[in-house]
CSV table of C-alpha atoms in Angstrom, one decimal:
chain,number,residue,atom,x,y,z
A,242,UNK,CA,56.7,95.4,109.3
A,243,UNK,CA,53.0,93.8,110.3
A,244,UNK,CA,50.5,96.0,108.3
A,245,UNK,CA,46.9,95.3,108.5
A,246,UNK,CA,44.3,97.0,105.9
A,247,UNK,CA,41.1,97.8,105.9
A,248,UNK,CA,38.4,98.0,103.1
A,249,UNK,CA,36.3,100.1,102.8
A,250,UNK,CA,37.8,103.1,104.3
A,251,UNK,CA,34.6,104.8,104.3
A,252,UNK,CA,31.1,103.6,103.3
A,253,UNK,CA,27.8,105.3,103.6
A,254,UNK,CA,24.3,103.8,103.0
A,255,UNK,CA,21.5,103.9,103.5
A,256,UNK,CA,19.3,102.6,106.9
A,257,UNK,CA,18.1,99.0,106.5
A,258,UNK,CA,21.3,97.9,104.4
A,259,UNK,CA,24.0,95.9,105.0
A,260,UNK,CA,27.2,96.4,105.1
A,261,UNK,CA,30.5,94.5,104.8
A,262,UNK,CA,34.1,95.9,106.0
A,263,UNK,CA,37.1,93.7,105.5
A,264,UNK,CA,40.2,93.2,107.7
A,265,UNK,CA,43.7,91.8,106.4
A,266,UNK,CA,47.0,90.9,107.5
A,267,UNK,CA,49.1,91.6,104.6
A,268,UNK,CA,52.3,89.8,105.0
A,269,UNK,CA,51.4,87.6,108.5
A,270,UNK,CA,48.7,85.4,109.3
A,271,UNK,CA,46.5,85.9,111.8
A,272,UNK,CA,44.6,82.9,113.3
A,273,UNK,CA,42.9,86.1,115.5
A,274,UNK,CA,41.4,88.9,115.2
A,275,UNK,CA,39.9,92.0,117.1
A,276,UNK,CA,36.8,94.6,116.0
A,277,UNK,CA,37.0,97.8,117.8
A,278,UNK,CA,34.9,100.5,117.1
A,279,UNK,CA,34.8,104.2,118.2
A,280,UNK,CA,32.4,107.1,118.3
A,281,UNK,CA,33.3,110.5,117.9
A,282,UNK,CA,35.9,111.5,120.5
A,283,UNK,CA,35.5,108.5,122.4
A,284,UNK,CA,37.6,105.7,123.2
A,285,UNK,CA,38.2,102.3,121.5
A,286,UNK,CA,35.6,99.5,122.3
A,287,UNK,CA,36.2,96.1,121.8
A,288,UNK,CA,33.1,94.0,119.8
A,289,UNK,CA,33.8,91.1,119.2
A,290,UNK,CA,37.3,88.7,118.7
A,291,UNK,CA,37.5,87.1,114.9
A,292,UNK,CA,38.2,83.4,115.2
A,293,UNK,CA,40.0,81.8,112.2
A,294,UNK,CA,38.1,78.4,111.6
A,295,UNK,CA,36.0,78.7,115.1
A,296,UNK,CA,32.9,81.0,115.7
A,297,UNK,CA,33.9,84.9,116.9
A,298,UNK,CA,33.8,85.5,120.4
A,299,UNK,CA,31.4,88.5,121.4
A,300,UNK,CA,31.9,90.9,124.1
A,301,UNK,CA,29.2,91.7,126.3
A,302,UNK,CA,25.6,93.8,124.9
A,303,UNK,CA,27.4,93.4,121.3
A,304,UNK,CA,25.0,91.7,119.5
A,305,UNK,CA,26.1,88.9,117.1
A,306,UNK,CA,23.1,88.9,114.8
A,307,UNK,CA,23.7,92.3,114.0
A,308,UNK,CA,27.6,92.1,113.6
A,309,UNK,CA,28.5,89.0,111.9
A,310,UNK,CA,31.8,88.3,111.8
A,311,UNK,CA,33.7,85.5,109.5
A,312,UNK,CA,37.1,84.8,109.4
A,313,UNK,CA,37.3,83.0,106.4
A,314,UNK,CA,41.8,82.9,106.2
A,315,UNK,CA,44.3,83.4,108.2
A,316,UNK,CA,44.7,86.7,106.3
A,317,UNK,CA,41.2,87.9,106.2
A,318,UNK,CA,38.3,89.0,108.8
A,319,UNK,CA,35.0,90.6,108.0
A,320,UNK,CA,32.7,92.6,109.8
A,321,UNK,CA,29.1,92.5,108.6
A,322,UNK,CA,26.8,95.2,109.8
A,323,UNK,CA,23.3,94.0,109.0
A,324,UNK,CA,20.1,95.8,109.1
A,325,UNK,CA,22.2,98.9,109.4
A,326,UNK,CA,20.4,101.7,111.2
A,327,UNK,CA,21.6,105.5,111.7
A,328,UNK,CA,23.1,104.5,115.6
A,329,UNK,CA,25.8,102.0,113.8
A,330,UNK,CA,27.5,104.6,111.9
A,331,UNK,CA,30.9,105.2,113.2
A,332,UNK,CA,34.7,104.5,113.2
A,333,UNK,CA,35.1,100.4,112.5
A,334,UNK,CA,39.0,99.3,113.4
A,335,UNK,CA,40.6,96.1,113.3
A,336,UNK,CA,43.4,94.8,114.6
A,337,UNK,CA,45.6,91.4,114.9
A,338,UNK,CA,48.6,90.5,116.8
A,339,UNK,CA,51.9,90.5,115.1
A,340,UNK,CA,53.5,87.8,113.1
A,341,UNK,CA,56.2,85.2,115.2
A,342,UNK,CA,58.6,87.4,116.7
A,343,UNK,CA,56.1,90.4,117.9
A,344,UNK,CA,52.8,88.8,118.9
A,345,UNK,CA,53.1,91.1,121.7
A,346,UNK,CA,51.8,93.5,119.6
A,347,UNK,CA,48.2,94.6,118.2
A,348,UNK,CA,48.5,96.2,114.6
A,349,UNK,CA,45.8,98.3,113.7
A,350,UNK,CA,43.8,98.8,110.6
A,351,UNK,CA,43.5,102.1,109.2
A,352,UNK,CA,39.5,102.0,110.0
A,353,UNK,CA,36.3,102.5,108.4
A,354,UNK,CA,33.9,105.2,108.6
A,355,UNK,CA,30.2,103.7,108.7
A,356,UNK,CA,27.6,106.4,107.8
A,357,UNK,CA,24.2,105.0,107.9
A,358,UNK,CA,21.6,107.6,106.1
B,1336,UNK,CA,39.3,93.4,136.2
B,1337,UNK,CA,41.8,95.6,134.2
B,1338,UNK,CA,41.2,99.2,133.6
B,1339,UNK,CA,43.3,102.4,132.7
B,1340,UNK,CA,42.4,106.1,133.5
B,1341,UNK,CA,44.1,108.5,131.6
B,1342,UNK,CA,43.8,111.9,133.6
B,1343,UNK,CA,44.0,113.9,131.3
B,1344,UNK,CA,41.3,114.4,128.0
B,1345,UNK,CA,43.3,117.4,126.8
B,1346,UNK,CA,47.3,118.4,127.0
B,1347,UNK,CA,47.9,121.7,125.3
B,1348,UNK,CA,51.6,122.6,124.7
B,1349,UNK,CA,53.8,124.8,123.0
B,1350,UNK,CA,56.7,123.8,120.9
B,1351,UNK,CA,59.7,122.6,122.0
B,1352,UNK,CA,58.2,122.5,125.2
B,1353,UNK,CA,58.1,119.3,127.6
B,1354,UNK,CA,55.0,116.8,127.2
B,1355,UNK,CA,53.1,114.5,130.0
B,1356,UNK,CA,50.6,112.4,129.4
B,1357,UNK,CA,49.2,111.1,132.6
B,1358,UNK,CA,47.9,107.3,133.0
B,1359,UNK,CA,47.1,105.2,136.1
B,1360,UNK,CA,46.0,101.4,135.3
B,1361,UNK,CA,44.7,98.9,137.7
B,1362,UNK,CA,45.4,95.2,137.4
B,1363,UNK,CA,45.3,91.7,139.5
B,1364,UNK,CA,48.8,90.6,138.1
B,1365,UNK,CA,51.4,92.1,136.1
B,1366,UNK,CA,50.2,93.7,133.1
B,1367,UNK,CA,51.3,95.0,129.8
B,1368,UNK,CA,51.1,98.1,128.9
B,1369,UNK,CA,51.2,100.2,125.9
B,1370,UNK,CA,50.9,103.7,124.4
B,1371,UNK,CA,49.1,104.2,121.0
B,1372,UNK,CA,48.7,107.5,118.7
B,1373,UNK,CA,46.0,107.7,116.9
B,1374,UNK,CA,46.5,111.1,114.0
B,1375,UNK,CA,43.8,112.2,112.4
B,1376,UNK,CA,42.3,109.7,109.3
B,1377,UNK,CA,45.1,107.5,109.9
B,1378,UNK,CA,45.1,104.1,112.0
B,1379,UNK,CA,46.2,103.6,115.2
B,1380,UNK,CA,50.7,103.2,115.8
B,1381,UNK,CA,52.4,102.0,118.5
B,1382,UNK,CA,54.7,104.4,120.6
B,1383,UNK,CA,56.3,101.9,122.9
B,1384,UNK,CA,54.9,98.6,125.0
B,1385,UNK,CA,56.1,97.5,128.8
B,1386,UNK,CA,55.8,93.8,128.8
B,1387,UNK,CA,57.9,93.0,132.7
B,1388,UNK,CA,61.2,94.5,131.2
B,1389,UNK,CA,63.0,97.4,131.7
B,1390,UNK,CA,60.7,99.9,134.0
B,1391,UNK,CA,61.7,102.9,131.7
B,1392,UNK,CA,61.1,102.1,127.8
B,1393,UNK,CA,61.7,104.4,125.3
B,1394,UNK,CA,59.5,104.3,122.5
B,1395,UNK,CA,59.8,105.8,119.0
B,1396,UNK,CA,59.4,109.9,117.9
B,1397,UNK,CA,61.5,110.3,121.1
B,1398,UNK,CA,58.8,109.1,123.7
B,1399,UNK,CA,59.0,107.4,126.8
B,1400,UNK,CA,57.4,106.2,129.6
B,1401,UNK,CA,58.4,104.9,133.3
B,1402,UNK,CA,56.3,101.8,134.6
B,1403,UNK,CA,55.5,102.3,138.1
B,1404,UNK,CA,54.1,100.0,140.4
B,1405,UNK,CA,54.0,101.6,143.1
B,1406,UNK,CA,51.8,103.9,142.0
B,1407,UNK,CA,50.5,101.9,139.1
B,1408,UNK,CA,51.2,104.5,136.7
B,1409,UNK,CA,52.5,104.5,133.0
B,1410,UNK,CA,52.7,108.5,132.2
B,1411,UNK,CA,54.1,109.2,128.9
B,1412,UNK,CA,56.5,111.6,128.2
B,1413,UNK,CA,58.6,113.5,125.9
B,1414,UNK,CA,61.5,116.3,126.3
B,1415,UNK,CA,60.6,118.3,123.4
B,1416,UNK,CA,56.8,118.7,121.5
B,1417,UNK,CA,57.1,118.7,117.9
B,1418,UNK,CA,54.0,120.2,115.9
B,1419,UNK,CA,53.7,117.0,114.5
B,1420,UNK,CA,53.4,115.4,117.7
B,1421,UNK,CA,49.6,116.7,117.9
B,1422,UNK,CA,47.1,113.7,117.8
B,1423,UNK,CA,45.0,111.4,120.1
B,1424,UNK,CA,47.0,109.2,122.6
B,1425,UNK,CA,45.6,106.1,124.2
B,1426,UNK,CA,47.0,103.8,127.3
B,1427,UNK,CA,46.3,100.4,126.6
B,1428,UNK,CA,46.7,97.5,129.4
B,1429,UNK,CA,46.3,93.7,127.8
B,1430,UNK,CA,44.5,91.3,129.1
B,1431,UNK,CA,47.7,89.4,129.9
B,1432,UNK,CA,47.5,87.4,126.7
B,1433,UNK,CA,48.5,90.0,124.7
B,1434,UNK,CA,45.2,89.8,122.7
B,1435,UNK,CA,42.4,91.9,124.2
B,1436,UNK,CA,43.3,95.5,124.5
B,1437,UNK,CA,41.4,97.8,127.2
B,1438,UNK,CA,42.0,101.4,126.0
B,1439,UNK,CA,41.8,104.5,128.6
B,1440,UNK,CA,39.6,106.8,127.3
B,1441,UNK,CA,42.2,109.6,125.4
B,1442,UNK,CA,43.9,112.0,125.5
B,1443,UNK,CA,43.6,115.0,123.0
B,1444,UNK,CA,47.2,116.7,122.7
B,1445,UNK,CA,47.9,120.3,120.9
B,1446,UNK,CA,51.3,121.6,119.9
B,1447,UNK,CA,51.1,125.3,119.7
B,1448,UNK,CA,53.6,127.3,117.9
């Protein structure tokens, strides 16, 4: 089936840093991807939607010069939290819709835990 | 704009006992809809999708859920809870292009012996 990885799966540094998290599809290609992320027993947010070859598409009061996002294949997005200050740690997850026959489908990335010191 | 409000934030249970999991959605057109499990430290999976089909779709782990427009609901349910059934369950309505997800908010389910 679709599987989709993440990398780190937890990372902690320290304020001021910045951080990269990577997102691939492992045997599909994904022109598109999506960055969630999630506080502590909270809900999914959408940030931001990974464009392969185009610019990412923000949601709104995301800001793009703090979360740069490059989606440099059609296997591979990453997240780059720069700047990093203690309010961006928490739970980063991707996602990408499913090869051909399921693009009906979001598969999700197992996440990675931002702790910023 | 789409939305989904899942009623409940936590469903406690007892094993081998029956399991709802309440959602209502709101949507201008036809939607999709979907229920995710999230366990803990481990990414989100897919119990089942409604995508204009059959109103009743069964999912895996022996879920299912009835698509109801009437009362734009999308409960989730299950005969029997399994212990390993305890985890974090989301209600998801697309956007309509099947890209951008809008989650409800959770809900925390416990299987008690």
């Amino acid at each position: 089936g679709a599987v989709v990885s993440q990398h780190p799966s937890r990372v902690i540094c320290k304020s001021g840093t910045s951080v990269k998290i990577e997102c691939r599809s492992l045997d599909f290609q994904a022109t598109t991807m999506f960055w969630y992320r999630q506080f502590p027993k909270q809900s999914l947010m959408l940030m931001a939607t990974s464009n392969e070859g185009s610019k990412a598409t923000y949601e709104q009061g995301v800001e793009k010069d703090k979360f740069l996002i490059n989606h440099a294949s059609l296997t591979l997005s990453t997240l780059t939290v720069t700047s990093a200050h203690p309010e961006d740690s928490s739970f980063y997850i991707c996602s990408a819709p499913g090869p051909t026959a399921f693009t009906d489908t979001q598969y999700f990335g197992p996440g990675t835990r931002l702790t910023v010191l | 704009a789409q939305s989904v409000t899942q009623l409940d934030s936590h469903v406690s249970v007892s094993e081998g006992t029956p399991v709802l999991l309440r959602c209502n959605y709101s949507s201008s057109y036809s939607p999709s809809l979907f229920w995710y499990v999230q366990h803990p430290n481990k990414g989100l999976q897919l119990l089942l999708k409604y995508t204009s089909a059959a109103t009743l779709v069964k999912g895996i782990n022996g879920f299912e859920a009835e698509f109801k427009k009437s009362e734009t609901s999308f409960h989730l349910t299950k005969p029997s809870a399994h212990m390993s059934d305890a985890a974090e369950y989301f209600c998801v309505v697309s956007d309509g292009g099947y890209n951008k997800l809008i989650f409800g908010a959770g809900t925390r389910l416990a299987v008690h012996p």
